[in-house]
mmCIF file of C-alpha atoms and ligand atoms in Angstrom:
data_model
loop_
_atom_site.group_PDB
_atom_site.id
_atom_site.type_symbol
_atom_site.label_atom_id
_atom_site.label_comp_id
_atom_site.label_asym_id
_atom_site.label_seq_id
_atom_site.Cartn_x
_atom_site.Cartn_y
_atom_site.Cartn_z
ATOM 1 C CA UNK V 1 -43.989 -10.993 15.657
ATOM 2 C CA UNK V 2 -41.583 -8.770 17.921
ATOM 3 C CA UNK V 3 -39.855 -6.555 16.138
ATOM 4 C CA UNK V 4 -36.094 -6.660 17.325
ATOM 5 C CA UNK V 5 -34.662 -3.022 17.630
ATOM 6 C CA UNK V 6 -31.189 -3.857 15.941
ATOM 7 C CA UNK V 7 -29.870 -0.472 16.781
ATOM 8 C CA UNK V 8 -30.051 -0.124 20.282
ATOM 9 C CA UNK V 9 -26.467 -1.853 20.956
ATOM 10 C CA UNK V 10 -25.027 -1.314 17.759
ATOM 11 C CA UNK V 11 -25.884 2.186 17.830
ATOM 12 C CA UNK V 12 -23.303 4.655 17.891
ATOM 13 C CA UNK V 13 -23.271 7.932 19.742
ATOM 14 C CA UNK V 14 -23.217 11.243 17.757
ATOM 15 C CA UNK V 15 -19.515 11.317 16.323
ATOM 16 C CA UNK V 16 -17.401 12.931 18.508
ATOM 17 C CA UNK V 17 -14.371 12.695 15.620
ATOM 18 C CA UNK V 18 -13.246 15.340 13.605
ATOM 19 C CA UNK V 19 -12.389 15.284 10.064
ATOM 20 C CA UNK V 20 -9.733 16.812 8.444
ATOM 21 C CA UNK V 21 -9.913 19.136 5.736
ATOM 22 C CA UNK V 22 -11.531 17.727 2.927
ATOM 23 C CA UNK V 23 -12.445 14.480 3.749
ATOM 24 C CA UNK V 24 -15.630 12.776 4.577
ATOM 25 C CA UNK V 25 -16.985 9.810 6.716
ATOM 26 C CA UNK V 26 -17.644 6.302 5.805
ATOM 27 C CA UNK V 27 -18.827 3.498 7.567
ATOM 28 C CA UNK V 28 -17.466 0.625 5.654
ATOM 29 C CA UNK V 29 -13.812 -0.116 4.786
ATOM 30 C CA UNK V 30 -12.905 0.669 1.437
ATOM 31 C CA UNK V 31 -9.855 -1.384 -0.260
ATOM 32 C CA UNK V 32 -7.743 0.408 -2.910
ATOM 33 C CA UNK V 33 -4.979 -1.973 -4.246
ATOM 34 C CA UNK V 34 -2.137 -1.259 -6.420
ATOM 35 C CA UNK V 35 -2.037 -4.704 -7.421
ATOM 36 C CA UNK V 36 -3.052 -8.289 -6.614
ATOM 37 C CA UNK V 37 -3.155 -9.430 -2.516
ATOM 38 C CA UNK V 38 -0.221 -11.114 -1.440
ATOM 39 C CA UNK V 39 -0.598 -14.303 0.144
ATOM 40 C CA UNK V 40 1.556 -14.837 3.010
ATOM 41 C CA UNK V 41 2.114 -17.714 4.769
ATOM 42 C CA UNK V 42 2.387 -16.967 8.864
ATOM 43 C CA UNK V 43 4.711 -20.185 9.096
ATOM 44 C CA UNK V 44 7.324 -18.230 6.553
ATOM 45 C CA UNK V 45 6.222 -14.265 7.349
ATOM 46 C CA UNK V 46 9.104 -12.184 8.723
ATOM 47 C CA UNK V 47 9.706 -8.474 10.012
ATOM 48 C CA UNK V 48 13.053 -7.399 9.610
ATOM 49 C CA UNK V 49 14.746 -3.994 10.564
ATOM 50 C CA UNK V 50 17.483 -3.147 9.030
ATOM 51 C CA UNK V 51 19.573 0.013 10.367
ATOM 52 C CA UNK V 52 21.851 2.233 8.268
ATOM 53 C CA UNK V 53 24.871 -0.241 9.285
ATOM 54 C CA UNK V 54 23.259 -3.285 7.752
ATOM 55 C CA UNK V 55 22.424 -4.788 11.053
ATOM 56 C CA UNK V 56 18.921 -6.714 10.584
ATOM 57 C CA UNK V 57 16.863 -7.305 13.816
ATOM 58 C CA UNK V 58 14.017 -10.120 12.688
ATOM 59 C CA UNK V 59 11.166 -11.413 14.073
ATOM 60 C CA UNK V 60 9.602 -14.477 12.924
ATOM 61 C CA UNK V 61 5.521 -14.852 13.607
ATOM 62 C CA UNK V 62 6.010 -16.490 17.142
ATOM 63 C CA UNK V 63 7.851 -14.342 17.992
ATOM 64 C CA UNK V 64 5.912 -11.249 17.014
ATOM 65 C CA UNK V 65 2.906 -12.970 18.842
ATOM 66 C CA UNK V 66 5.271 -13.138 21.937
ATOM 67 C CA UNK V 67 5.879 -9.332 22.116
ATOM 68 C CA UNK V 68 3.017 -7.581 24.531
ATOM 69 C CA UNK V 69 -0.251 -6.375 22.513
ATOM 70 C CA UNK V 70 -1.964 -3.339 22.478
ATOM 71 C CA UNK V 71 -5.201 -2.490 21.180
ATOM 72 C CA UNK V 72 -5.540 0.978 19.134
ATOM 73 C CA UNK V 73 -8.792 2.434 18.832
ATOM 74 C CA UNK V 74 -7.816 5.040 16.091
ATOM 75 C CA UNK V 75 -9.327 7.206 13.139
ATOM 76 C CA UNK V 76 -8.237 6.135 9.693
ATOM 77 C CA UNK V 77 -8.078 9.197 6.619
ATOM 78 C CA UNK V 78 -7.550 8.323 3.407
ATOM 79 C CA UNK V 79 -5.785 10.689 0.847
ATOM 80 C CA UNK V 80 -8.553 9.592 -1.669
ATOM 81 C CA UNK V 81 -10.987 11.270 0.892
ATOM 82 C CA UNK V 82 -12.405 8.892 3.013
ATOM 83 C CA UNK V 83 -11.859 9.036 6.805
ATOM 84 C CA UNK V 84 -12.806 6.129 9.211
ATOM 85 C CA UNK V 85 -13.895 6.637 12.687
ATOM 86 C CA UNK V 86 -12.495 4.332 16.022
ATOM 87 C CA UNK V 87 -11.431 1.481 13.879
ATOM 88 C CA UNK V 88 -9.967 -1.497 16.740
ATOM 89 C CA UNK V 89 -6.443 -2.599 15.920
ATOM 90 C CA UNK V 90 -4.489 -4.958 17.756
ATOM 91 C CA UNK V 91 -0.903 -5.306 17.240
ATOM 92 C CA UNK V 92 2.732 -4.579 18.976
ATOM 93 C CA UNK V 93 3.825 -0.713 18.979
ATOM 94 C CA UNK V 94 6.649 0.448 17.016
ATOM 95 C CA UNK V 95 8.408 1.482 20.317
ATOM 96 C CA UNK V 96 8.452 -2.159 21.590
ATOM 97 C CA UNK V 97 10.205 -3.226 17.726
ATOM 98 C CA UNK V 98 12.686 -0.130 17.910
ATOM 99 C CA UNK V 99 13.276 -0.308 21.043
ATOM 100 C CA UNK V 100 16.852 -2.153 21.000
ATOM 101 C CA UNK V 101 17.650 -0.937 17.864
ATOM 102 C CA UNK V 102 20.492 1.057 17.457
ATOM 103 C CA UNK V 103 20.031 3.771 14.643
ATOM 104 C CA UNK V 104 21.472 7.361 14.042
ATOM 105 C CA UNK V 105 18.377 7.140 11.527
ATOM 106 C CA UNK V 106 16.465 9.732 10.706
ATOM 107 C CA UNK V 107 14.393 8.309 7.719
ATOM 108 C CA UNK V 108 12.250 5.237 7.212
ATOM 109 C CA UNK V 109 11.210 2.811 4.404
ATOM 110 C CA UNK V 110 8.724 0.413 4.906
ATOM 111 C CA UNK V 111 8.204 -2.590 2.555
ATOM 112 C CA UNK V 112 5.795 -4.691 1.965
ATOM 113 C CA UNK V 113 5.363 -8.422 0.690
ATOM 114 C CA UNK V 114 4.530 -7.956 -3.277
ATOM 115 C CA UNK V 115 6.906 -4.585 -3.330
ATOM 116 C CA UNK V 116 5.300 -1.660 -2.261
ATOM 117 C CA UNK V 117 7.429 0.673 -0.837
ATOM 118 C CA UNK V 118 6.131 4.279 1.722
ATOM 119 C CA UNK V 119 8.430 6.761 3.375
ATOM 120 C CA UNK V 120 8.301 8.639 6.827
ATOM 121 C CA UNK V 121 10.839 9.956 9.513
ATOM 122 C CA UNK V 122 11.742 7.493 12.279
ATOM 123 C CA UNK V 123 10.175 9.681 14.703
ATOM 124 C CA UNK V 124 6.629 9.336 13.430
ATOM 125 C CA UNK V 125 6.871 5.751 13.979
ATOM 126 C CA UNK V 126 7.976 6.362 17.458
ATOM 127 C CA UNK V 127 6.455 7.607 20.427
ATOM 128 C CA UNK V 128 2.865 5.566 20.726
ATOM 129 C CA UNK V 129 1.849 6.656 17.102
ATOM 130 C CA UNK V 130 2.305 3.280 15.212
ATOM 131 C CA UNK V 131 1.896 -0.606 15.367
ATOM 132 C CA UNK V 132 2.555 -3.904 13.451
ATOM 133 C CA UNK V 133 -1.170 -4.329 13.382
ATOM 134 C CA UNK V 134 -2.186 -7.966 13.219
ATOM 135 C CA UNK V 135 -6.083 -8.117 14.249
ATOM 136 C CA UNK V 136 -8.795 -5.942 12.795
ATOM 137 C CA UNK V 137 -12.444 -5.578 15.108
ATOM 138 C CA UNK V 138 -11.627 -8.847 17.207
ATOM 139 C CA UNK V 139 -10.300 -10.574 14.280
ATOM 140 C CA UNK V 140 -6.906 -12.082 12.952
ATOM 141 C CA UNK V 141 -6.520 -9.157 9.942
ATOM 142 C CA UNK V 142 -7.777 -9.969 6.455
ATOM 143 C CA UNK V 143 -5.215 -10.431 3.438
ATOM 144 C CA UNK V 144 -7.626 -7.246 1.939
ATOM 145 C CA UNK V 145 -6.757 -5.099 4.612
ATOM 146 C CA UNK V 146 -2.830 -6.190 4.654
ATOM 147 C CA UNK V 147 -3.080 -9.239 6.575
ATOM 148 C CA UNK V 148 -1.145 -11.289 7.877
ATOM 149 C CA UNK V 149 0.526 -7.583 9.397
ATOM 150 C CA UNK V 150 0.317 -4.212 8.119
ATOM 151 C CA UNK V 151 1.930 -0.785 9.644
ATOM 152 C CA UNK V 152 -0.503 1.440 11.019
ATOM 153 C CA UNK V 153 0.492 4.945 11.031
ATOM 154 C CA UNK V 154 -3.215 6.420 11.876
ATOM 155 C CA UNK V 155 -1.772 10.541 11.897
ATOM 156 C CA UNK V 156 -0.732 10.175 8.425
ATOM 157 C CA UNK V 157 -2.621 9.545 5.171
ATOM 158 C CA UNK V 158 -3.642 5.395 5.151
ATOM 159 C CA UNK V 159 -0.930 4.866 2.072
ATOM 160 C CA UNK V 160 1.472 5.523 4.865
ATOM 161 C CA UNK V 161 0.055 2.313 7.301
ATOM 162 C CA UNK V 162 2.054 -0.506 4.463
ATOM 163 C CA UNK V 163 -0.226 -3.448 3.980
ATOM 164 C CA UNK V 164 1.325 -6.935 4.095
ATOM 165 C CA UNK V 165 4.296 -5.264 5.922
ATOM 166 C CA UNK V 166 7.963 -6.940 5.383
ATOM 167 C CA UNK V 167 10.404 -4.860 6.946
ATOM 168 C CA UNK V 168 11.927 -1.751 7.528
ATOM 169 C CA UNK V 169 14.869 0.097 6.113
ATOM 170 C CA UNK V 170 16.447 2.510 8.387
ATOM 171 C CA UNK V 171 18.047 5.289 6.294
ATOM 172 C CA UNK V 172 20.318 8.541 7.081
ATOM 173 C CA UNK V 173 18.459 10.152 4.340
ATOM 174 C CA UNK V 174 15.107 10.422 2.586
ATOM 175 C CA UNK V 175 14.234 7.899 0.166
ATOM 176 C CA UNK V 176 10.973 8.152 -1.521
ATOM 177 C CA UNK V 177 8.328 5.122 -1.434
ATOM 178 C CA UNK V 178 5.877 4.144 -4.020
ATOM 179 C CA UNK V 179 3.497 6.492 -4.205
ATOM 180 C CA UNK V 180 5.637 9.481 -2.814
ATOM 181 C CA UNK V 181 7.539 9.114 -5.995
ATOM 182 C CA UNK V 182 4.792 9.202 -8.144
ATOM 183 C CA UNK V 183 3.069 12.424 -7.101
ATOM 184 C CA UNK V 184 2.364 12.202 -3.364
ATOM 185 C CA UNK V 185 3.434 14.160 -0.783
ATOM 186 C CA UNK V 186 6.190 13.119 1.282
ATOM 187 C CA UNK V 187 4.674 13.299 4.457
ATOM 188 C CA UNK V 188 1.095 13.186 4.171
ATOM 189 C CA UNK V 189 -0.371 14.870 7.219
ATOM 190 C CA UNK V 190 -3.764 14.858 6.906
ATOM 191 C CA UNK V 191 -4.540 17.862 8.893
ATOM 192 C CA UNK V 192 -2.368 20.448 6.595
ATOM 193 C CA UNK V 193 -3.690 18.591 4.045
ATOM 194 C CA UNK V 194 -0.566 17.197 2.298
ATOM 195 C CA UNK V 195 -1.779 14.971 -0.447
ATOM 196 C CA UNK V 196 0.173 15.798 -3.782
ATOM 197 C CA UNK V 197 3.615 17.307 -4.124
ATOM 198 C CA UNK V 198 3.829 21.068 -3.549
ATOM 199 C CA UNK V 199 0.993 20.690 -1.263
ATOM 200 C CA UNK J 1 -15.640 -3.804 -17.415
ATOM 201 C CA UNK J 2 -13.784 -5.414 -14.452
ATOM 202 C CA UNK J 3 -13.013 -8.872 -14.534
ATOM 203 C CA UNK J 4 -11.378 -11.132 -12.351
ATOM 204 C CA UNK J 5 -7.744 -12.161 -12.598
ATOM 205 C CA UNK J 6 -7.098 -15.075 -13.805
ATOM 206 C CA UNK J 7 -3.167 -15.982 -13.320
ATOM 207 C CA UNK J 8 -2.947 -15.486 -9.319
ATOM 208 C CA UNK J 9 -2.615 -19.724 -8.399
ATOM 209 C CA UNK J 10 -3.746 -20.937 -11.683
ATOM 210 C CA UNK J 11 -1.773 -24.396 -11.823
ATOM 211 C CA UNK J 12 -1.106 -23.389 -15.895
ATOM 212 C CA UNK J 13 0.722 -20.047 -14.509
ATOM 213 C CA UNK J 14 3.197 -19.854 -17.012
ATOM 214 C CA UNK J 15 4.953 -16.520 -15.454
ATOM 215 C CA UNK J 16 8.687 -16.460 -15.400
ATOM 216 C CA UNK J 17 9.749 -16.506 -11.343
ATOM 217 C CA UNK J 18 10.110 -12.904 -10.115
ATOM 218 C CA UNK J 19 13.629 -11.588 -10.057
ATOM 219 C CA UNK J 20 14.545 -10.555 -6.689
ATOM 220 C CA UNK J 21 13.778 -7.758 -5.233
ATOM 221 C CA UNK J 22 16.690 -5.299 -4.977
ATOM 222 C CA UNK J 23 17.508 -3.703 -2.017
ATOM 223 C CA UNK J 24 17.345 -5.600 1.796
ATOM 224 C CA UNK J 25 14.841 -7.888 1.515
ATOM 225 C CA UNK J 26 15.021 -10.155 -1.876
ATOM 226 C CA UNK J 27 12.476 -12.120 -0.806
ATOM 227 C CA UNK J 28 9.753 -9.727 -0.954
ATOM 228 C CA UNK J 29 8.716 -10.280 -4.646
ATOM 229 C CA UNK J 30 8.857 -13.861 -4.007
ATOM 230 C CA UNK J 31 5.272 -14.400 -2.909
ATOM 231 C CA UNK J 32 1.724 -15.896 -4.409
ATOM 232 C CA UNK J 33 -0.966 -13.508 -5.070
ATOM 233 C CA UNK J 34 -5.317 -13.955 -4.210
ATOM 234 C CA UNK J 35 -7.134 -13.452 -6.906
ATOM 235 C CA UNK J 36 -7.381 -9.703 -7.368
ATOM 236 C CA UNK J 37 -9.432 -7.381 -9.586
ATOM 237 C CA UNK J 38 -7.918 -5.251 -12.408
ATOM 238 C CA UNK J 39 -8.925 -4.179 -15.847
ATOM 239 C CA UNK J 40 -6.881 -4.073 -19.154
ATOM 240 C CA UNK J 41 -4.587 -1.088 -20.155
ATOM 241 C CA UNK J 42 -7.660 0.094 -22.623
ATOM 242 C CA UNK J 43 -8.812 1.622 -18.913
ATOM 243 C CA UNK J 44 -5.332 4.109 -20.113
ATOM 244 C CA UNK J 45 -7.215 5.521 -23.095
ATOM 245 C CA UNK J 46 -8.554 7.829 -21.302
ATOM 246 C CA UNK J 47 -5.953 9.517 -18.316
ATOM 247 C CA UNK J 48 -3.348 9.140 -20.833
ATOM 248 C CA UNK J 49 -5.885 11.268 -23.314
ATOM 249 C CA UNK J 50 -5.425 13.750 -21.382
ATOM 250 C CA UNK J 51 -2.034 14.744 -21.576
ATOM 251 C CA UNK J 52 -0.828 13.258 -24.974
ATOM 252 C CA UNK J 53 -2.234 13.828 -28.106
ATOM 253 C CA UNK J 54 -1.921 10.417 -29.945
ATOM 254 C CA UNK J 55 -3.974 7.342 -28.176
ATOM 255 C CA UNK J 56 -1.276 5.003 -26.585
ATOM 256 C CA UNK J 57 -2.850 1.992 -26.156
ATOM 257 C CA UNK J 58 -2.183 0.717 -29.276
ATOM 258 C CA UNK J 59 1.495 1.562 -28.177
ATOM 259 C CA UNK J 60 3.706 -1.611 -27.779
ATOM 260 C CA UNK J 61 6.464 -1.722 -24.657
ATOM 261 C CA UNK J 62 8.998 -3.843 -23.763
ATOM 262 C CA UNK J 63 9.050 -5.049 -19.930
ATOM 263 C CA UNK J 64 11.970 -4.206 -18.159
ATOM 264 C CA UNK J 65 11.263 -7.044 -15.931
ATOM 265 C CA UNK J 66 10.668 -9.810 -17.831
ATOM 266 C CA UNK J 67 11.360 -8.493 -21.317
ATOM 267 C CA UNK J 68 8.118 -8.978 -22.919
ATOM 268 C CA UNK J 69 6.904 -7.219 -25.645
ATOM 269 C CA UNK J 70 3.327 -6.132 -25.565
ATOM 270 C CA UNK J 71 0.658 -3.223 -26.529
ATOM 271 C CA UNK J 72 -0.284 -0.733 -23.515
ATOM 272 C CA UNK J 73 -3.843 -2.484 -23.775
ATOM 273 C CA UNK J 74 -2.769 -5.709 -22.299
ATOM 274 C CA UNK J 75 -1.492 -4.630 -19.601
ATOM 275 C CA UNK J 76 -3.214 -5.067 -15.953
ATOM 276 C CA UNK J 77 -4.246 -1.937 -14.867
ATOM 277 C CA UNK J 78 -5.390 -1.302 -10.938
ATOM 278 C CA UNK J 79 -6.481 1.715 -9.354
ATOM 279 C CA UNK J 80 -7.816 4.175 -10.249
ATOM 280 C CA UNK J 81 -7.231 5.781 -6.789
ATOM 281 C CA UNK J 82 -4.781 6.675 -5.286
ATOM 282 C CA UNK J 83 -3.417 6.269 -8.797
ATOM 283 C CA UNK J 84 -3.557 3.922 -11.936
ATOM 284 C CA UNK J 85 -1.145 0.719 -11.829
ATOM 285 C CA UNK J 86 -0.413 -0.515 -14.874
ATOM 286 C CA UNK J 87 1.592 -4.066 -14.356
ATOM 287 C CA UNK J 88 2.635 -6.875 -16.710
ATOM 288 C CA UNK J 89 0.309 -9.674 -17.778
ATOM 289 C CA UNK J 90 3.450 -11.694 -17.730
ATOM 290 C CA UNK J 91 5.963 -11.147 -14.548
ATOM 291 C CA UNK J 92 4.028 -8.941 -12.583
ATOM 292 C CA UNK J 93 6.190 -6.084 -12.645
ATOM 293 C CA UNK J 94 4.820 -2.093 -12.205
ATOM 294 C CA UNK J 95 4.939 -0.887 -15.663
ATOM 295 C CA UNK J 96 3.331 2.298 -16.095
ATOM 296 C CA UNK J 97 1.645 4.334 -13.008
ATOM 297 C CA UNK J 98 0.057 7.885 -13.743
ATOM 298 C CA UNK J 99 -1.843 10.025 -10.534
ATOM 299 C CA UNK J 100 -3.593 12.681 -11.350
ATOM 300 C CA UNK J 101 -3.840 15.449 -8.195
ATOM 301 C CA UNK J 102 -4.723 18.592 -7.798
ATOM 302 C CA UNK J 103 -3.088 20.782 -11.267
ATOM 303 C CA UNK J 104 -0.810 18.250 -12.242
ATOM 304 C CA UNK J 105 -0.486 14.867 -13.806
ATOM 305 C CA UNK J 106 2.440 12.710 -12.738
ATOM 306 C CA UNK J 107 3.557 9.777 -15.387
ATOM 307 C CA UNK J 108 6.159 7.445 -14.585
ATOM 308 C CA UNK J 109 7.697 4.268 -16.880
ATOM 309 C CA UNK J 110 10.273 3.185 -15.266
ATOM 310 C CA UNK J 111 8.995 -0.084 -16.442
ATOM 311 C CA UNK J 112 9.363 -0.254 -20.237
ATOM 312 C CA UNK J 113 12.098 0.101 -22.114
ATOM 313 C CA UNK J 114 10.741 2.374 -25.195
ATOM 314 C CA UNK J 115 7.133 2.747 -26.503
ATOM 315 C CA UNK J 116 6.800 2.465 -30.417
ATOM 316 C CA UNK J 117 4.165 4.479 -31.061
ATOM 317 C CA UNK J 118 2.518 3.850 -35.021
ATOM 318 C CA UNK J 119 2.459 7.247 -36.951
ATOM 319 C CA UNK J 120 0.644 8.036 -39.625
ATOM 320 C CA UNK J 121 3.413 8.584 -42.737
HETATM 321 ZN ZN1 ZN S 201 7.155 -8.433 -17.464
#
């Protein structure tokens, strides 16, 4: 019987990636959940921005699907440690969403479906560095991982990248999210290593 | 000691409807829930050993969300990382979350109104 060599495509060249301080690889996807996975309907989902003025800018599913696609091939680190290599993303950049939206904004606070809240300045959404994911490694992206849409802010811990993503409140001054008022930093940069407060 | 969740589309969910959200988007607590993993607030004994002398579990809170009145035991408790998420059996609502990092511990219960805690007289 031939013995089939499963690693010859699958095999991945010596990593290339760095990791930031204190972290270490993994080649699975690990779920952490503050509570149960929300189940959201793509006929009812919404994204909404809403600027310091109270003007809301929505998109309805269609419509998100509608909006030109890229696909991120990005490095994932997790503030409990774990970091991710090239994971493939597909979804519409933040610049394509802000675009017309008219903001003196400085701040940002994403929330999700089920009420999770995370914080982070305008500008780190901006600029090619994060996307209303909707597909995960060729796939549509599973309720686990924040499906039906989740933010992905890949230079910034993972708590930052909201799963099940609902909208976005654009704010003239900080406002801390979920996490960032329970301990964690405000930022979360994994390269200076901003986990906890004070860090 | 995990076990599954039972109330997530359980056609005898007896929950009270979530309130709405406040702030811009009311509709986000307004959702059904998979079936997700948790364990009960006795997973508490322990972090919360750590910083107070007298074993909470035992402990009974009342919800500020739904107004239930329960022992820190029966409470649905996810986590443990990035922190512990202690929510009501009944409405849902974040109770109790504690993260432990680095030299510090960081409590908040913003979601009870007062703990009676049994003394011994
Ligand atoms: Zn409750």
């Amino acid at each position: 019987m031939a013995i089939v060599s499963r690693g010859f495509h699958g095999r991945r060249q010596p990593s290339e990636h760095r990791l930031p301080p204190g972290q270490y690889e993994v080649r699975d996807f690990p779920v952490l959940s503050a509570g149960p996975t929300p189940r959201i309907s793509r006929d009812t989902w919404e994204f909404t921005i809403v600027t310091e003025t109270g003007a809301r800018h929505s998109w309805s599913w269609p419509q998100l699907m509608a909006l030109p696609a890229e696909e991120p091939l990005v490095d994932l680190h997790c503030v409990t440690k774990w970091s991710k290599f090239a994971t493939p993303w597909r979804g519409v950049s933040m610049d394509t969403l802000l675009g017309d939206v008219e903001t003196e904004a400085d701040y940002a606070l994403v929330h999700s479906y089920g009420g999770y809240t995370t914080n982070l300045p305008v500008a780190d959404l901006l600029d090619g560095q994060a996307w209303i994911a909707y597909g995960y490694d060729g796939e549509d992206l599973a309720p686990e991982h924040g499906g039906p849409a989740r933010l992905l802010v890949p230079h910034l811990y993972l708590w930052k990248s909201a799963k099940w993503v609902r909208g976005i409140q654009l704010l003239l001054q900080d406002e801390p999210g979920f996490w960032e008022s329970a301990g964690y930093h405000d930022y979360g940069d994994p390269w200076r290593e901003q986990r906890y407060q004070g860090d | 000691m995990t076990k599954p969740s039972q109330h997530a589309q359980d056609a005898h969910d007896t929950r009270p409807p979530p309130r709405p959200a406040p702030g811009p988007f009311p509709d986000e607590l307004d959702v059904p829930y998979l079936d997700g993993e948790y364990e009960d607030g006795n997973a508490l004994a322990g972090p919360l050993s750590e910083i107070f002398a007298v074993d909470l579990t035992a402990a009974e809170g009342r919800c500020t969300g739904c107004g239930t009145t329960g022992p820190i035991a029966r409470l649905h408790v996810y986590g443990p990382a990035p922190g512990l998420v202690a929510r009501c059996p009944d409405c849902g609502q974040v109770v109790l979350r504690l993260v432990r990092g680095g030299d510090a511990a960081w409590l908040d219960v913003r979601g009870m109104v007062s703990l009676r805690i049994r003394i011994e007289g």
